[in-house]
Amino acid sequence: MSLGWTPIAEEAERAARVLHPDGHGMPRPSTRRVLTVANQKGGVGKTTSTVNLAAALSMHGIRVLVIDLDPQGNASTALGVEHRTGTPSVYEVMLGEISLADAAVASSASPDLLCVPATIDLAGAEIELVSMVARERRLAQALTDEALAELDVDYVLIDCPPSLGLLTVNALVAAAEVLIPIQCEYYALEGLGQLLSNIDLVRSHLNTSLHVSTILLTMYDGRTKLADQVTSEVRQHFGPTVLRTVIPRSVKVSEAPGFSQTVLAYDPGSRGAMSYVDAAREIAEFGVEQPPAQQQTANGS
């Protein structure tokens, strides 16, 4: 009797493809890419998308740096990186007290995945930064070409807090690209106009190379008509900027951070893990086909 297809066998095969991507490496970008993952709306999958895209890229031969710019430190937690008070963090990097290399540590997810953690000290940074010279450029001044070359990274992903405050402005000034996660739910586009307006302001006054390069649809539930309506509306409005891959609503994706893991490590055979691998591949291929403009702001120019 033939065993044939079973759901468990299919999931095991998917897990093997994620964990052992031999022969399926992703292309390195023609120039280093710095992407800020932003959306001032909470609960849209910013941190989840940042850590899982980073993990997917790093598992496929690409070296990635995640900068956790959210005082809650959820990205640091998901990547298995220490972020207790006193840990060298992005806070000290922005104040100019330590270098980027001093704060970057390897994630437990992959040796090619580095993270600059966030500690609770970052919560007071917005107030401290107000009185500083070039306060919007503190992160950009730390992310020089020399500092990133020392870490030998192909991608930098900056995870922002759910606000449009000074930390998010620093992230927008430090990057050439913005990745916006949008959830496939009723209030998906609420507040998006304000974010796009702020991006335009930053581009006009602080960072001429900034542009929205990628939109990722998250929390897609195929059982609802609403998810399809939102997906259609976003694709109609933003065109090819929207990735073909959508991230499904998934219990596994939600559970993984509780175990200090990405979903690729927690349940590599799940639909959520496979979707993030597919989304990461789209991003990697875009980086080869259409290399982004050289980042001008890292050196303050």
Short mmCIF file of C-alpha atoms in Angstrom, two decimals:
data_model
loop_
_atom_site.label_atom_id
_atom_site.label_comp_id
_atom_site.label_asym_id
_atom_site.label_seq_id
_atom_site.Cartn_x
_atom_site.Cartn_y
_atom_site.Cartn_z
CA MET A 1 0.00 0.00 0.00
CA SER A 2 1.38 3.40 -1.03
CA LEU A 3 1.76 5.97 1.73
CA GLY A 4 0.96 8.77 -0.71
CA TRP A 5 0.43 12.36 0.32
CA THR A 6 -0.29 13.35 3.92
CA PRO A 7 -0.44 16.82 5.50
CA ILE A 8 2.41 15.86 7.86
CA ALA A 9 4.60 14.70 4.97
CA GLU A 10 3.93 17.94 3.09
CA GLU A 11 4.80 20.05 6.13
CA ALA A 12 7.99 18.05 6.70
CA GLU A 13 9.00 18.64 3.09
CA ARG A 14 8.37 22.38 3.44
CA ALA A 15 10.37 22.47 6.68
CA ALA A 16 13.29 20.72 4.97
CA ARG A 17 13.22 23.30 2.16
CA VAL A 18 13.36 26.17 4.69
CA LEU A 19 16.02 24.66 6.95
CA HIS A 20 18.23 23.31 4.14
CA PRO A 21 17.95 25.76 1.25
CA ASP A 22 20.87 24.16 -0.66
CA GLY A 23 20.87 25.29 -4.26
CA HIS A 24 18.16 27.87 -3.53
CA GLY A 25 20.31 30.77 -2.33
CA MET A 26 19.04 34.30 -2.78
CA PRO A 27 21.03 36.84 -4.81
CA ARG A 28 23.07 39.44 -2.94
CA PRO A 29 22.13 43.04 -3.80
CA SER A 30 24.30 45.03 -6.19
CA THR A 31 24.65 47.70 -3.49
CA ARG A 32 23.97 47.46 0.25
CA ARG A 33 20.30 48.11 1.01
CA VAL A 34 19.06 49.94 4.10
CA LEU A 35 15.30 49.54 4.69
CA THR A 36 13.22 51.12 7.42
CA VAL A 37 10.15 49.04 8.35
CA ALA A 38 7.56 51.62 9.34
CA ASN A 39 3.86 52.05 10.02
CA GLN A 40 2.69 54.18 12.94
CA LYS A 41 -0.31 51.87 13.35
CA GLY A 42 0.37 49.20 15.96
CA GLY A 43 -0.24 45.49 15.44
CA VAL A 44 0.33 45.39 11.68
CA GLY A 45 3.27 42.99 11.79
CA LYS A 46 6.22 45.42 11.67
CA THR A 47 8.49 43.58 14.09
CA THR A 48 7.28 40.14 12.98
CA SER A 49 8.01 41.01 9.36
CA THR A 50 11.39 42.58 10.17
CA VAL A 51 12.74 39.55 12.05
CA ASN A 52 11.30 36.90 9.74
CA LEU A 53 12.41 38.59 6.53
CA ALA A 54 15.87 39.05 8.08
CA ALA A 55 15.98 35.39 9.12
CA ALA A 56 14.84 34.22 5.67
CA LEU A 57 17.49 36.32 3.90
CA SER A 58 20.26 35.19 6.26
CA MET A 59 19.36 31.51 5.83
CA HIS A 60 19.79 31.91 2.08
CA GLY A 61 23.32 33.28 1.99
CA ILE A 62 22.73 36.97 2.68
CA ARG A 63 24.25 38.82 5.64
CA VAL A 64 21.70 40.99 7.47
CA LEU A 65 21.77 43.54 10.28
CA VAL A 66 18.56 44.24 12.23
CA ILE A 67 18.45 47.48 14.20
CA ASP A 68 15.82 47.36 16.93
CA LEU A 69 14.60 50.95 17.32
CA ASP A 70 11.52 50.10 19.39
CA PRO A 71 11.99 50.57 23.17
CA GLN A 72 9.87 47.44 23.75
CA GLY A 73 12.74 45.39 22.29
CA ASN A 74 10.48 42.81 20.66
CA ALA A 75 12.77 42.32 17.66
CA SER A 76 15.68 41.67 20.02
CA THR A 77 13.57 39.08 21.86
CA ALA A 78 12.50 37.30 18.67
CA LEU A 79 16.13 37.09 17.51
CA GLY A 80 17.27 35.65 20.84
CA VAL A 81 19.47 38.66 21.62
CA GLU A 82 20.05 39.95 25.18
CA HIS A 83 18.50 43.37 25.80
CA ARG A 84 18.44 43.89 29.55
CA THR A 85 19.38 47.29 30.94
CA GLY A 86 23.14 47.73 30.71
CA THR A 87 23.45 45.77 27.45
CA PRO A 88 25.29 47.74 24.72
CA SER A 89 22.40 48.90 22.56
CA VAL A 90 21.17 51.24 19.84
CA TYR A 91 20.62 53.88 22.56
CA GLU A 92 24.37 54.25 23.20
CA VAL A 93 25.05 54.08 19.45
CA MET A 94 22.72 57.03 18.80
CA LEU A 95 24.29 59.04 21.62
CA GLY A 96 27.71 58.40 20.03
CA GLU A 97 29.02 56.58 23.11
CA ILE A 98 29.83 53.30 21.32
CA SER A 99 30.28 52.21 17.70
CA LEU A 100 27.83 50.14 15.69
CA ALA A 101 30.20 47.15 15.82
CA ASP A 102 30.32 47.38 19.64
CA ALA A 103 26.54 46.95 19.87
CA ALA A 104 25.92 44.41 17.07
CA VAL A 105 25.65 40.78 18.18
CA ALA A 106 24.92 37.58 16.25
CA SER A 107 21.38 36.23 16.55
CA SER A 108 20.72 32.68 17.65
CA ALA A 109 18.74 32.32 14.41
CA SER A 110 21.81 32.47 12.13
CA PRO A 111 25.48 33.51 12.29
CA ASP A 112 24.78 35.75 9.26
CA LEU A 113 22.04 37.60 11.15
CA LEU A 114 23.24 40.42 13.40
CA CYS A 115 21.15 42.57 15.72
CA VAL A 116 21.70 45.88 17.47
CA PRO A 117 19.31 45.46 20.42
CA ALA A 118 17.01 47.99 22.06
CA THR A 119 16.88 48.38 25.84
CA ILE A 120 14.30 50.22 27.92
CA ASP A 121 16.74 53.18 28.01
CA LEU A 122 15.57 53.95 24.47
CA ALA A 123 12.19 55.05 25.86
CA GLY A 124 13.80 58.28 27.12
CA ALA A 125 15.86 58.83 23.99
CA GLU A 126 13.25 60.96 22.21
CA ILE A 127 13.40 63.51 25.05
CA GLU A 128 17.21 63.44 25.21
CA LEU A 129 17.57 63.80 21.45
CA VAL A 130 15.48 66.98 21.33
CA SER A 131 18.33 69.15 22.60
CA MET A 132 21.05 67.50 20.49
CA VAL A 133 22.66 68.93 17.38
CA ALA A 134 21.45 67.18 14.18
CA ARG A 135 19.00 65.16 16.29
CA GLU A 136 17.30 63.64 13.21
CA ARG A 137 20.62 62.31 11.91
CA ARG A 138 21.95 60.49 14.98
CA LEU A 139 21.26 57.03 13.56
CA ALA A 140 22.42 57.99 10.05
CA GLN A 141 25.72 59.22 11.49
CA ALA A 142 26.23 55.80 13.10
CA LEU A 143 25.35 53.88 9.91
CA THR A 144 28.30 55.08 7.85
CA ASP A 145 29.53 53.05 4.91
CA GLU A 146 32.66 52.27 6.92
CA ALA A 147 30.69 51.00 9.94
CA LEU A 148 28.47 48.78 7.78
CA ALA A 149 31.45 47.54 5.74
CA GLU A 150 33.13 46.51 9.01
CA LEU A 151 30.12 44.30 9.75
CA ASP A 152 30.09 43.11 6.11
CA VAL A 153 26.30 43.21 5.77
CA ASP A 154 24.21 43.21 2.57
CA TYR A 155 20.97 44.38 4.17
CA VAL A 156 20.07 46.61 7.12
CA LEU A 157 16.48 46.37 8.39
CA ILE A 158 15.40 49.00 10.93
CA ASP A 159 12.40 48.10 13.10
CA CYS A 160 10.51 51.25 14.16
CA PRO A 161 8.20 51.96 17.12
CA PRO A 162 4.49 52.39 16.30
CA SER A 163 4.67 56.20 16.18
CA LEU A 164 5.92 59.02 13.98
CA GLY A 165 8.23 60.47 16.64
CA LEU A 166 11.93 61.29 16.58
CA LEU A 167 13.05 57.65 16.63
CA THR A 168 11.06 56.91 13.47
CA VAL A 169 12.36 60.12 11.84
CA ASN A 170 15.91 58.96 12.62
CA ALA A 171 15.15 55.63 10.94
CA LEU A 172 13.75 57.38 7.84
CA VAL A 173 16.78 59.67 7.58
CA ALA A 174 19.17 56.70 7.90
CA ALA A 175 17.59 54.59 5.13
CA ALA A 176 17.18 54.79 1.39
CA GLU A 177 14.07 52.59 1.34
CA VAL A 178 10.87 52.18 3.33
CA LEU A 179 9.06 48.86 3.72
CA ILE A 180 5.47 49.31 4.89
CA PRO A 181 3.57 46.30 6.29
CA ILE A 182 -0.20 46.69 5.81
CA GLN A 183 -2.62 44.28 7.44
CA CYS A 184 -5.54 42.93 5.41
CA GLU A 185 -8.17 44.24 7.82
CA TYR A 186 -10.84 46.90 8.02
CA TYR A 187 -8.75 49.87 9.17
CA ALA A 188 -5.74 48.88 7.07
CA LEU A 189 -5.31 52.19 5.25
CA GLU A 190 -6.21 54.39 8.21
CA GLY A 191 -3.28 56.64 9.04
CA LEU A 192 -1.31 55.50 5.98
CA GLY A 193 -1.74 58.93 4.39
CA GLN A 194 -0.09 60.53 7.40
CA LEU A 195 2.86 58.12 7.17
CA LEU A 196 3.30 58.80 3.45
CA SER A 197 3.08 62.55 4.12
CA ASN A 198 5.84 62.27 6.74
CA ILE A 199 7.98 60.25 4.34
CA ASP A 200 7.55 63.06 1.78
CA LEU A 201 8.58 65.65 4.38
CA VAL A 202 11.71 63.68 5.30
CA ARG A 203 12.55 63.26 1.62
CA SER A 204 12.12 66.98 0.96
CA HIS A 205 14.13 68.26 3.91
CA LEU A 206 16.43 65.54 5.25
CA ASN A 207 16.93 62.58 2.89
CA THR A 208 16.41 63.03 -0.85
CA SER A 209 17.08 59.34 -1.59
CA LEU A 210 14.21 58.06 0.58
CA HIS A 211 11.40 56.22 -1.19
CA VAL A 212 8.76 53.57 -0.48
CA SER A 213 10.21 50.54 -2.25
CA THR A 214 8.16 47.71 -0.74
CA ILE A 215 4.68 47.12 0.65
CA LEU A 216 3.95 43.79 2.34
CA LEU A 217 0.40 42.61 2.99
CA THR A 218 0.15 40.82 6.34
CA MET A 219 -2.47 38.96 8.39
CA TYR A 220 -4.30 37.76 5.29
CA ASP A 221 -7.30 35.56 6.04
CA GLY A 222 -8.50 33.90 2.83
CA ARG A 223 -11.83 33.00 4.45
CA THR A 224 -12.96 36.62 4.50
CA LYS A 225 -14.16 38.76 1.64
CA LEU A 226 -12.68 41.79 3.39
CA ALA A 227 -9.10 40.49 3.07
CA ASP A 228 -9.51 40.24 -0.71
CA GLN A 229 -11.04 43.73 -0.88
CA VAL A 230 -8.17 45.28 1.08
CA THR A 231 -5.59 43.37 -0.99
CA SER A 232 -7.20 44.53 -4.22
CA GLU A 233 -7.40 48.14 -3.04
CA VAL A 234 -3.77 48.26 -1.92
CA ARG A 235 -2.53 46.66 -5.16
CA GLN A 236 -4.63 49.06 -7.23
CA HIS A 237 -3.26 52.07 -5.35
CA PHE A 238 0.42 51.10 -5.05
CA GLY A 239 0.94 48.83 -8.07
CA PRO A 240 4.19 46.86 -8.36
CA THR A 241 5.49 48.23 -5.05
CA VAL A 242 3.25 45.60 -3.37
CA LEU A 243 4.91 42.19 -3.08
CA ARG A 244 3.08 39.33 -4.78
CA THR A 245 3.47 37.24 -1.62
CA VAL A 246 0.99 37.88 1.19
CA ILE A 247 1.58 36.78 4.78
CA PRO A 248 -1.30 34.68 6.11
CA ARG A 249 -2.81 35.12 9.55
CA SER A 250 -1.08 32.39 11.51
CA VAL A 251 -1.04 31.16 15.09
CA LYS A 252 2.54 29.92 14.59
CA VAL A 253 3.73 33.38 13.56
CA SER A 254 2.15 34.83 16.72
CA GLU A 255 3.53 32.12 19.01
CA ALA A 256 7.16 32.20 17.84
CA PRO A 257 8.31 35.39 19.68
CA GLY A 258 7.17 33.86 22.98
CA PHE A 259 9.92 31.28 22.49
CA SER A 260 12.51 33.93 21.48
CA GLN A 261 12.43 32.60 17.94
CA THR A 262 11.46 33.58 14.42
CA VAL A 263 8.69 31.50 12.85
CA LEU A 264 11.33 30.01 10.53
CA ALA A 265 13.03 28.46 13.55
CA TYR A 266 9.85 27.77 15.55
CA ASP A 267 7.85 26.01 12.82
CA PRO A 268 9.74 26.02 9.51
CA GLY A 269 7.08 23.96 7.75
CA SER A 270 4.25 26.38 8.50
CA ARG A 271 2.56 28.52 5.86
CA GLY A 272 3.78 31.62 7.70
CA ALA A 273 7.43 30.55 7.47
CA MET A 274 7.14 29.69 3.77
CA SER A 275 5.42 33.00 3.04
CA TYR A 276 8.22 34.99 4.66
CA VAL A 277 10.80 33.02 2.65
CA ASP A 278 8.87 33.82 -0.56
CA ALA A 279 8.58 37.51 0.39
CA ALA A 280 12.30 37.68 1.20
CA ARG A 281 13.12 36.13 -2.18
CA GLU A 282 11.05 38.82 -3.93
CA ILE A 283 12.89 41.53 -2.02
CA ALA A 284 16.29 39.97 -2.84
CA GLU A 285 15.46 39.65 -6.53
CA PHE A 286 14.27 43.27 -6.66
CA GLY A 287 17.63 44.34 -5.20
CA VAL A 288 19.42 42.79 -8.17
CA GLU A 289 16.98 43.82 -10.90
CA GLN A 290 16.51 47.42 -9.78
CA PRO A 291 19.37 48.52 -7.54
CA PRO A 292 18.17 51.34 -5.27
CA ALA A 293 19.73 54.78 -5.37
CA GLN A 294 22.94 55.06 -3.40
CA GLN A 295 22.25 56.20 0.12
CA GLN A 296 23.38 59.81 0.49
CA THR A 297 22.56 60.43 4.09
CA ALA A 298 24.78 58.03 5.99
CA ASN A 299 27.68 60.43 5.89
CA GLY A 300 25.47 63.45 6.47
CA SER A 301 25.62 64.67 2.86
#
